[in-house]
Short mmCIF file of C-alpha atoms and ligand atoms in Angstrom, two decimals:
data_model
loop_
_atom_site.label_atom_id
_atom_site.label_comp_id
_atom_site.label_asym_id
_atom_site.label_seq_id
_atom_site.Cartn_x
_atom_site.Cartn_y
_atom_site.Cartn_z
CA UNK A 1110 61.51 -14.65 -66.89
CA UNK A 1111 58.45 -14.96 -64.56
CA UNK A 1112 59.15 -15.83 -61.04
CA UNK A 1113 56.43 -17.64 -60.08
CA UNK A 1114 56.16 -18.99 -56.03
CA UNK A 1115 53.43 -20.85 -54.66
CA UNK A 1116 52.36 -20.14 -51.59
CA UNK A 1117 50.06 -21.65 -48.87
CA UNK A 1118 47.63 -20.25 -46.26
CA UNK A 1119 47.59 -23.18 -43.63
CA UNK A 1120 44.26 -22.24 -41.60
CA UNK A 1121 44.06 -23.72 -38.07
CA UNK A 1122 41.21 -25.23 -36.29
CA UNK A 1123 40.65 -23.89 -32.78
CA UNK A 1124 43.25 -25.31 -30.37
CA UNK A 1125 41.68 -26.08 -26.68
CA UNK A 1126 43.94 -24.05 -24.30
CA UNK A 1127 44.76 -27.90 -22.93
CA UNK A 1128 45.73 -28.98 -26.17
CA UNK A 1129 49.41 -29.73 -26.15
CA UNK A 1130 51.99 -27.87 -28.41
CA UNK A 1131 52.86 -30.98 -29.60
CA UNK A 1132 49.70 -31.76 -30.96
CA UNK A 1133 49.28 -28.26 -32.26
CA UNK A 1134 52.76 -28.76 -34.20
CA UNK A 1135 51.24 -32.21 -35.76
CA UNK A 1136 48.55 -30.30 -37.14
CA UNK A 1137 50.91 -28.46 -38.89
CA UNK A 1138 52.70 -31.12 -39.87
CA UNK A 1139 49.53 -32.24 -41.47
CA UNK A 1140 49.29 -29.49 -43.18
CA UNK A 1141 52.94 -29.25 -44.15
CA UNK A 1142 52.31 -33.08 -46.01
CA UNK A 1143 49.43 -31.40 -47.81
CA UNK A 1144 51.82 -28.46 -48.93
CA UNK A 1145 54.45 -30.88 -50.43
CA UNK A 1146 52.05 -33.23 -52.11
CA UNK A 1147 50.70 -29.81 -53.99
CA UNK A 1148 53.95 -27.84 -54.89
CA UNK A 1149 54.04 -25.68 -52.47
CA UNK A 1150 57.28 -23.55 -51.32
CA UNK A 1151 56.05 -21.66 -48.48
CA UNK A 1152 53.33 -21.73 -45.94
CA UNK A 1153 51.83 -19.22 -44.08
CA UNK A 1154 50.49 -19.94 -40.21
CA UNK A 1155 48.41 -18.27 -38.63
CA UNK A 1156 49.13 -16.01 -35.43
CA UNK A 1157 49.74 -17.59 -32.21
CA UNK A 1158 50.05 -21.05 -33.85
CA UNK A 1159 51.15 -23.02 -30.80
CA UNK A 1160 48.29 -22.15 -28.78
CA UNK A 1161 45.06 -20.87 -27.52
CA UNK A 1162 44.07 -17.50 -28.24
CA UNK A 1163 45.16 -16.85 -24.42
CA UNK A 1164 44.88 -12.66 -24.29
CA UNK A 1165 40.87 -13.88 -23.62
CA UNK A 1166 41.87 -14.84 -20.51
CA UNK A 1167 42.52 -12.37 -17.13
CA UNK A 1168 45.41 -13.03 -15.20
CA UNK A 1169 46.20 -10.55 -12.44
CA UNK A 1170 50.03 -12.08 -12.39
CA UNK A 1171 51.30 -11.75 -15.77
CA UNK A 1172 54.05 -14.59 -14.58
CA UNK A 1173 51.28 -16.93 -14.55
CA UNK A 1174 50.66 -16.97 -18.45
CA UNK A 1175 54.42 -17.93 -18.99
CA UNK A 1176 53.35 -21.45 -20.45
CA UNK A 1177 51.90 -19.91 -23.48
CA UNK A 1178 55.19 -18.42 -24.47
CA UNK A 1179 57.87 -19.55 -26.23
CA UNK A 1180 61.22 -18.74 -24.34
CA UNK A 1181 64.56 -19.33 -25.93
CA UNK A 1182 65.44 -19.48 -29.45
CA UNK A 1183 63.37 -21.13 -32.28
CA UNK A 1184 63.09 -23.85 -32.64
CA UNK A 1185 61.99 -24.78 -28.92
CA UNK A 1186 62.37 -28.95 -28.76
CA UNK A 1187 57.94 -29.05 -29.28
CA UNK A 1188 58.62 -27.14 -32.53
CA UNK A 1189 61.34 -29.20 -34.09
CA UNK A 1190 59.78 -31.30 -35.92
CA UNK A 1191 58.27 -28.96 -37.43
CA UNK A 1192 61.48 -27.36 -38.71
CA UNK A 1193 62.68 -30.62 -39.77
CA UNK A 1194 59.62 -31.59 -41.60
CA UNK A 1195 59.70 -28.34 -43.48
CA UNK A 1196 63.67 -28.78 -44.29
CA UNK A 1197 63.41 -32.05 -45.64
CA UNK A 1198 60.28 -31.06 -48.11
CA UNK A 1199 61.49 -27.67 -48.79
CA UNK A 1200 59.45 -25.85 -47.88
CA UNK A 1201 59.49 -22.60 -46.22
CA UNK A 1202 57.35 -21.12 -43.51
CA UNK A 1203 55.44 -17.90 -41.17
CA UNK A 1204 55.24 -19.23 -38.08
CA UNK A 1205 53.60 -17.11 -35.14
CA UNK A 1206 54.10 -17.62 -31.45
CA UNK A 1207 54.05 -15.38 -28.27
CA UNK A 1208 57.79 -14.96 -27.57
CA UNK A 1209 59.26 -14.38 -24.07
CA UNK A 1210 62.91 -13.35 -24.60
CA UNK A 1211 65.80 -13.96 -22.12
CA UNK A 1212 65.21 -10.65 -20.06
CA UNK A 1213 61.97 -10.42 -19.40
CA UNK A 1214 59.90 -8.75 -22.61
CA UNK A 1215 56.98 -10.53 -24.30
CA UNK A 1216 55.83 -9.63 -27.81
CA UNK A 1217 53.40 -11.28 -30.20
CA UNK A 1218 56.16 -12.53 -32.52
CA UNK A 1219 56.17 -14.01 -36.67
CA UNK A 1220 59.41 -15.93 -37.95
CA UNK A 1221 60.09 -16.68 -41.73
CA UNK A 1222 61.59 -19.83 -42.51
CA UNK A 1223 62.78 -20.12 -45.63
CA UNK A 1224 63.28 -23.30 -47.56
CA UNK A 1225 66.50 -24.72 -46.40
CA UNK A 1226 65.02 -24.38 -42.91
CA UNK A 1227 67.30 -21.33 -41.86
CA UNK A 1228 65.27 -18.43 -39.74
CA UNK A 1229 65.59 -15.29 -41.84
CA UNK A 1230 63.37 -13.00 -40.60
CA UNK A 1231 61.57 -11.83 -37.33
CA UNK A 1232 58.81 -9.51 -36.92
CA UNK A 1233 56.99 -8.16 -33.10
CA UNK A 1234 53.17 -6.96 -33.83
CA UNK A 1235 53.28 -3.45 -33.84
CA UNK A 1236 49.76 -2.34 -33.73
CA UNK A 1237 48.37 -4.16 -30.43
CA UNK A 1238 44.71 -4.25 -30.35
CA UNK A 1239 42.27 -4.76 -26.87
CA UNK A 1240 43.12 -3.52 -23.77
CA UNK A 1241 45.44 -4.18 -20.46
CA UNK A 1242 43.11 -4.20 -17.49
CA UNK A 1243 40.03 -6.46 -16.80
CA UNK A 1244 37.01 -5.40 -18.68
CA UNK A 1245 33.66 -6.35 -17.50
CA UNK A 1246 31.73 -4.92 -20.34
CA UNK A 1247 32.82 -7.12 -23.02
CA UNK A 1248 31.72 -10.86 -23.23
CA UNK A 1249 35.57 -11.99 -23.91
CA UNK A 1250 38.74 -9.83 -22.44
CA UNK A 1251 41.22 -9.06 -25.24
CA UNK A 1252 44.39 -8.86 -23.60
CA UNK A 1253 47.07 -8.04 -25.71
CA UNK A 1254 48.16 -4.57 -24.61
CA UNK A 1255 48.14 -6.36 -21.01
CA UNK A 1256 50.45 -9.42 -22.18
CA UNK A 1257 52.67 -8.11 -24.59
CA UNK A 1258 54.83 -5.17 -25.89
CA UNK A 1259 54.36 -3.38 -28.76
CA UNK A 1260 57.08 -4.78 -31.28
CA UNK A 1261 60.56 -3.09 -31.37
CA UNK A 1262 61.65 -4.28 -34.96
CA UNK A 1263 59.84 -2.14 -37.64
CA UNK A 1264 58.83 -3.33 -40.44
CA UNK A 1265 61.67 -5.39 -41.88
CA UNK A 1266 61.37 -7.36 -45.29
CA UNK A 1267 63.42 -9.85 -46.47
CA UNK A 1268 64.74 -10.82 -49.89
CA UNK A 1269 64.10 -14.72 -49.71
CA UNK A 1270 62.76 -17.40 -51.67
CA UNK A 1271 62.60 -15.52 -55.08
CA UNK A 1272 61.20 -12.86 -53.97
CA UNK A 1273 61.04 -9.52 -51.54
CA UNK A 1274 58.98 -10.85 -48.49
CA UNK A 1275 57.39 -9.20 -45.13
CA UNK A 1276 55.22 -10.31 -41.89
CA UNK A 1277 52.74 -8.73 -40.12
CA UNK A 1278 50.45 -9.68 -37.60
CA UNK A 1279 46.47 -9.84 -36.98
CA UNK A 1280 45.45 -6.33 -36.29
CA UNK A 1281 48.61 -4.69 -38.33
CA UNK A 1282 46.33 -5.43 -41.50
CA UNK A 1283 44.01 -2.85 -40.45
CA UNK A 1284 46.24 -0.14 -40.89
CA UNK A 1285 47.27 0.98 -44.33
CA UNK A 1286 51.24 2.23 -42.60
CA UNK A 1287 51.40 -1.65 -42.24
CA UNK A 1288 51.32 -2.50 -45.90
CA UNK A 1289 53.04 1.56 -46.98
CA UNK A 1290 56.27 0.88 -44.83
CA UNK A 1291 57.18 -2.12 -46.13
CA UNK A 1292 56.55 -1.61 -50.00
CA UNK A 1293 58.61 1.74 -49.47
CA UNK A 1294 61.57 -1.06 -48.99
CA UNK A 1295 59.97 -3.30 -52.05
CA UNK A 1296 57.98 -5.59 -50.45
CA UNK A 1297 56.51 -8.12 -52.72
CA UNK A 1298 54.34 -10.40 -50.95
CA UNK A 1299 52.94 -9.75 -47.39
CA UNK A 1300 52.19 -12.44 -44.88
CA UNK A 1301 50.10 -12.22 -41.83
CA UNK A 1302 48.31 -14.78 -39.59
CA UNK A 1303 45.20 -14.08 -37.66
CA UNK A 1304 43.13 -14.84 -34.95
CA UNK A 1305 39.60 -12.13 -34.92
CA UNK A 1306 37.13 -13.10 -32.76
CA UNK A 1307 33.34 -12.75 -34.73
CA UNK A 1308 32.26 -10.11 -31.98
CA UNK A 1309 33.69 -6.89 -32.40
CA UNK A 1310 34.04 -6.36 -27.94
CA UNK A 1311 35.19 -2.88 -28.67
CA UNK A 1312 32.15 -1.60 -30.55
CA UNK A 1313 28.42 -2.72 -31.39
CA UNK A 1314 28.43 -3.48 -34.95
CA UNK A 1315 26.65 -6.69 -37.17
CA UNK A 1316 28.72 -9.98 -37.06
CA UNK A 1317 28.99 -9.76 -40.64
CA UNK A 1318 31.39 -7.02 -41.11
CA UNK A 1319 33.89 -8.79 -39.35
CA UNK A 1320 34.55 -10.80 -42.12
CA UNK A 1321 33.86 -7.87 -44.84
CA UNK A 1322 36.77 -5.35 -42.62
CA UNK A 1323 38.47 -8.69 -42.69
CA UNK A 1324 38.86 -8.77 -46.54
CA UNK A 1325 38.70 -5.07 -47.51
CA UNK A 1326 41.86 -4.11 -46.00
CA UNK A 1327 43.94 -7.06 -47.69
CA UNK A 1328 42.77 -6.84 -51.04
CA UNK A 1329 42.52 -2.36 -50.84
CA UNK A 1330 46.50 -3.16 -49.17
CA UNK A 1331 47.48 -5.35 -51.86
CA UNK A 1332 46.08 -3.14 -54.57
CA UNK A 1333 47.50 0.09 -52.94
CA UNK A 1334 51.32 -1.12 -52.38
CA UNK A 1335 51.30 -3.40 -55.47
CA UNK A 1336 51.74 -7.00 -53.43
CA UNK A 1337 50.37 -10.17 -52.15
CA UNK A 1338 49.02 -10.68 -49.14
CA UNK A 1339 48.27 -14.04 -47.62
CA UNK A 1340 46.06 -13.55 -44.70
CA UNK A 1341 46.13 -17.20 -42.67
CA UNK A 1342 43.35 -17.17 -39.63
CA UNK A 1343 42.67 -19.57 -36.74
CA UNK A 1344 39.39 -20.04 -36.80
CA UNK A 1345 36.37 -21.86 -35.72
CA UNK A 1346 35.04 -22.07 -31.72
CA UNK A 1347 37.77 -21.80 -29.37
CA UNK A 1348 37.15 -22.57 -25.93
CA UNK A 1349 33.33 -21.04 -26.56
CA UNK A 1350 35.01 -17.67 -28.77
CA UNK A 1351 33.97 -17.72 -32.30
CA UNK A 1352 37.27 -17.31 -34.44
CA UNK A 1353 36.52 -16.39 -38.12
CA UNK A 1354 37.76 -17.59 -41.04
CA UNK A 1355 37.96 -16.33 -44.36
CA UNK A 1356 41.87 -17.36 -44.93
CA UNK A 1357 42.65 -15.82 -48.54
CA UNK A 1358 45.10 -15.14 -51.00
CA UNK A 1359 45.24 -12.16 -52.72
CA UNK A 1360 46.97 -10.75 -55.63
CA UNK A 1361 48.18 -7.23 -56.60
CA UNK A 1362 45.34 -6.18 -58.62
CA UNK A 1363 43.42 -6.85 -55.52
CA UNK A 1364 41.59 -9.94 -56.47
CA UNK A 1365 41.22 -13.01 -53.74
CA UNK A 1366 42.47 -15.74 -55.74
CA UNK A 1367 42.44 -18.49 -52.74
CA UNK A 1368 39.98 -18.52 -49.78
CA UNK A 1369 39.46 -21.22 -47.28
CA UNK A 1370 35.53 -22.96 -47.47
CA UNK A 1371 35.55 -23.76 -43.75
CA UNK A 1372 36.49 -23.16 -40.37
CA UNK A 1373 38.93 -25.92 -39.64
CA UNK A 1374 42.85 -27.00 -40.50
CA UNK A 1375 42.84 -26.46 -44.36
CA UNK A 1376 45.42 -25.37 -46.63
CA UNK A 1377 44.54 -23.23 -49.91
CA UNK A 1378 47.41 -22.48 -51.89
CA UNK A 1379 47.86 -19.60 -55.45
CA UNK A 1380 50.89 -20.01 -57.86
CA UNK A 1381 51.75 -16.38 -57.30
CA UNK A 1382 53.81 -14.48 -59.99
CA UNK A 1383 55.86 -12.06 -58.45
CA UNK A 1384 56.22 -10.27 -61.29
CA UNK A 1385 52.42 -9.00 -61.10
CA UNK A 1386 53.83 -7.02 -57.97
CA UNK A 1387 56.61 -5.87 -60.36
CA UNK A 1388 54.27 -4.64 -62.47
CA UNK A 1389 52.32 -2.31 -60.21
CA UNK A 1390 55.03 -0.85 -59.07
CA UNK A 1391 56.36 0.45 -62.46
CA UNK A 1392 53.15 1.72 -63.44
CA UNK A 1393 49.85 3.17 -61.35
CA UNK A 1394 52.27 2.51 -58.19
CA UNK A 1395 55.30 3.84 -59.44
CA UNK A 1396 56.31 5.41 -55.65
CA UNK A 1397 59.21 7.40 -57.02
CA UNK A 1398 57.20 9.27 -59.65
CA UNK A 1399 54.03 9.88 -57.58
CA UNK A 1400 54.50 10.34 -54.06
CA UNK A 1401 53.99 13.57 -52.93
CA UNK A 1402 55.90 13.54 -49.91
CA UNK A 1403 55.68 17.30 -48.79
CA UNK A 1404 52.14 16.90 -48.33
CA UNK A 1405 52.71 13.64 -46.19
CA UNK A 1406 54.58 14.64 -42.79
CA UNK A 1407 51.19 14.89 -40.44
CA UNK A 1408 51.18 10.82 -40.91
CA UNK A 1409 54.08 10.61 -38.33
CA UNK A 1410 54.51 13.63 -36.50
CA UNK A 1411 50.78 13.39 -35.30
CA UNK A 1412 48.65 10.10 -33.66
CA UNK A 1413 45.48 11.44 -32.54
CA UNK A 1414 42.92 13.49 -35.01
CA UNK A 1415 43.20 17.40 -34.68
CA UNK A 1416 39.63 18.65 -36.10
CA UNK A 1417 40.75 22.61 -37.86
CA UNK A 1418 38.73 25.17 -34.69
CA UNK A 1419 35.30 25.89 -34.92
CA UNK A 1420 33.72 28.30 -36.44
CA UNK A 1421 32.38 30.33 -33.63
CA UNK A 1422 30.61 33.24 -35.71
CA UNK A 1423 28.46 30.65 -37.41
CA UNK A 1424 27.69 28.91 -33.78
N1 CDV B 290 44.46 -10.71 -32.70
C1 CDV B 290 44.02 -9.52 -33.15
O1 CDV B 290 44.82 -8.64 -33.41
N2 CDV B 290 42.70 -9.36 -33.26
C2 CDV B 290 42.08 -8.13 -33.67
C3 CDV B 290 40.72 -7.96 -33.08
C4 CDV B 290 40.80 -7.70 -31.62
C5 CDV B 290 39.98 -6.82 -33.69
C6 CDV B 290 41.96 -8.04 -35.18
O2 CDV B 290 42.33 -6.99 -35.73
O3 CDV B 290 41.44 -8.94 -35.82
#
């Protein structure tokens, strides 16, 4: 029996760092409507939903960014009706937020929702991009190792909805440990939300491979580990920062089966069988068979590259 789930990648306009979570959380309710109306069971937002991309911004006292974090549990009173609205269609959700916790710790944070509106999952971004001090050099700061902490939960997944289901977040879908962690616990279909400014601040390279990178490690990822992977950006010009888009589903052979046209709120949705993931697994991705796991420890014992010495007598 085929267990086929269809999914949505909700894309988000900008959001003006005035603009209200309130308003933010109608757009999604927009988007929700557009979800029901097409059969869809779960959506995917994209990271830091509720507001401005805000790790562009310097502040020397961290305190002083504490509006643009959630504190408390989900769902905060602005985010209800969200959670309502997706109860009473069914549908479930991603949802990603900057989360402030009761003592103190920030993290770049993803929920799953499923479709009876109960919070099953949580997931802290793990690979932090940008830096923590002021930059000068680069045309927009990015943040993130300044306002949050790198998560403390793993890689969880979840089996939800039909199906086995992890987050990540943004940056996470550059690295291939991302995706290898959590189909090593079965992972079926991987969700992240994004926000990737068009100018790489880090290093000079062409605009356009922003949106190649962008691609080429969800659809290698989902080939690799045998899964979906719905990548959901914000996108479009935030307070003057170019956001890309290029929201897309793709499918376990690797193949983009949904991508957004444009840079604004927009929903694309795939009827994905699970059972293609299935598939993989038993076959060209059969872990158990093929993994050669002797030849694998260097991948966590080591971070940084160690070159082998060199050769002096041919200097
Ligand atoms: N929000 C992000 O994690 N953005 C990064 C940028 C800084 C490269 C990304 O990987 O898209």
């Amino acid at each position: 029996m085929s267990r086929i789930i269809n999914i949505g990648a909700a894309q988000m306009g900008p959001i003006a760092p005035d603009e209200s979570r309130v308003s933010a959380v109608n757009r999604m309710i927009e988007l929700l409507k557009q979800a029901k109306d097409r059969g869809v069971n779960l959506v995917v937002f994209p990271e830091l939903a509720l507001t401005t991309f805000f790790p562009r911004y310097y502040e020397e006292d961290i305190s002083k960014m504490d509006m643009h974090y959630e504190r408390g549990e989900m769902p905060t009173p602005e985010c209800k009706p969200l959670f309502d609205k997706a109860k009473e269609f069914g549908i479930g959700f991603y949802l990603g937020y900057a989360e402030l916790t009761e003592d103190g710790h920030r993290f770049n944070t993803a929920i799953l929702v499923d479709d009876t509106g109960k919070i099953v999952g949580k997931y802290r971004k793990v690979h932090l991009p940008g830096h923590s001090e002021y930059d000068g050099k680069r045309p927009w700061q990015h943040l993130e190792k300044r306002y949050f902490e790198p998560g403390d939960l793993g890689f969880p997944v979840w089996r939800t909805m039909g199906g086995i289901m992890g987050m990540a977040i943004c940056n996470d879908r550059r690295w291939p440990e991302t995706y290898r962690v959590m189909s090593l616990k079965g992972a079926e279909v991987i969700m992240l939300g994004y926000n990737t400014p068009d100018v790489n601040t880090s290093a000079p390279e062409p605009n356009h491979l922003r949106m190649f990178h962008n691609h080429i490690v969800m659809q290698a990822s989902a080939y690799q580990n045998s899964c979906f992977v719905i990548g959901t950006a914000k996108a479009g010009i935030e307070d003057g920062c170019m956001l890309i888009g290029g929201s897309c589903i793709v499918q376990p052979s690797g193949e983009m089966v949904a991508l957004a046209s444009s840079l604004g709120d927009e929903l694309i949705t795939y009827a994905c069988d699970l059972d293609l993931a299935k598939m993989g697994k038993e076959t060209v991705f059969n872990y158990a068979k093929h993994r050669r796991i002797e030849h694998y420890g260097i991948i966590t014992s080591q971070t940084g590259v160690i070159e082998p010495p060199l050769d002096e007598a041919a200097e």
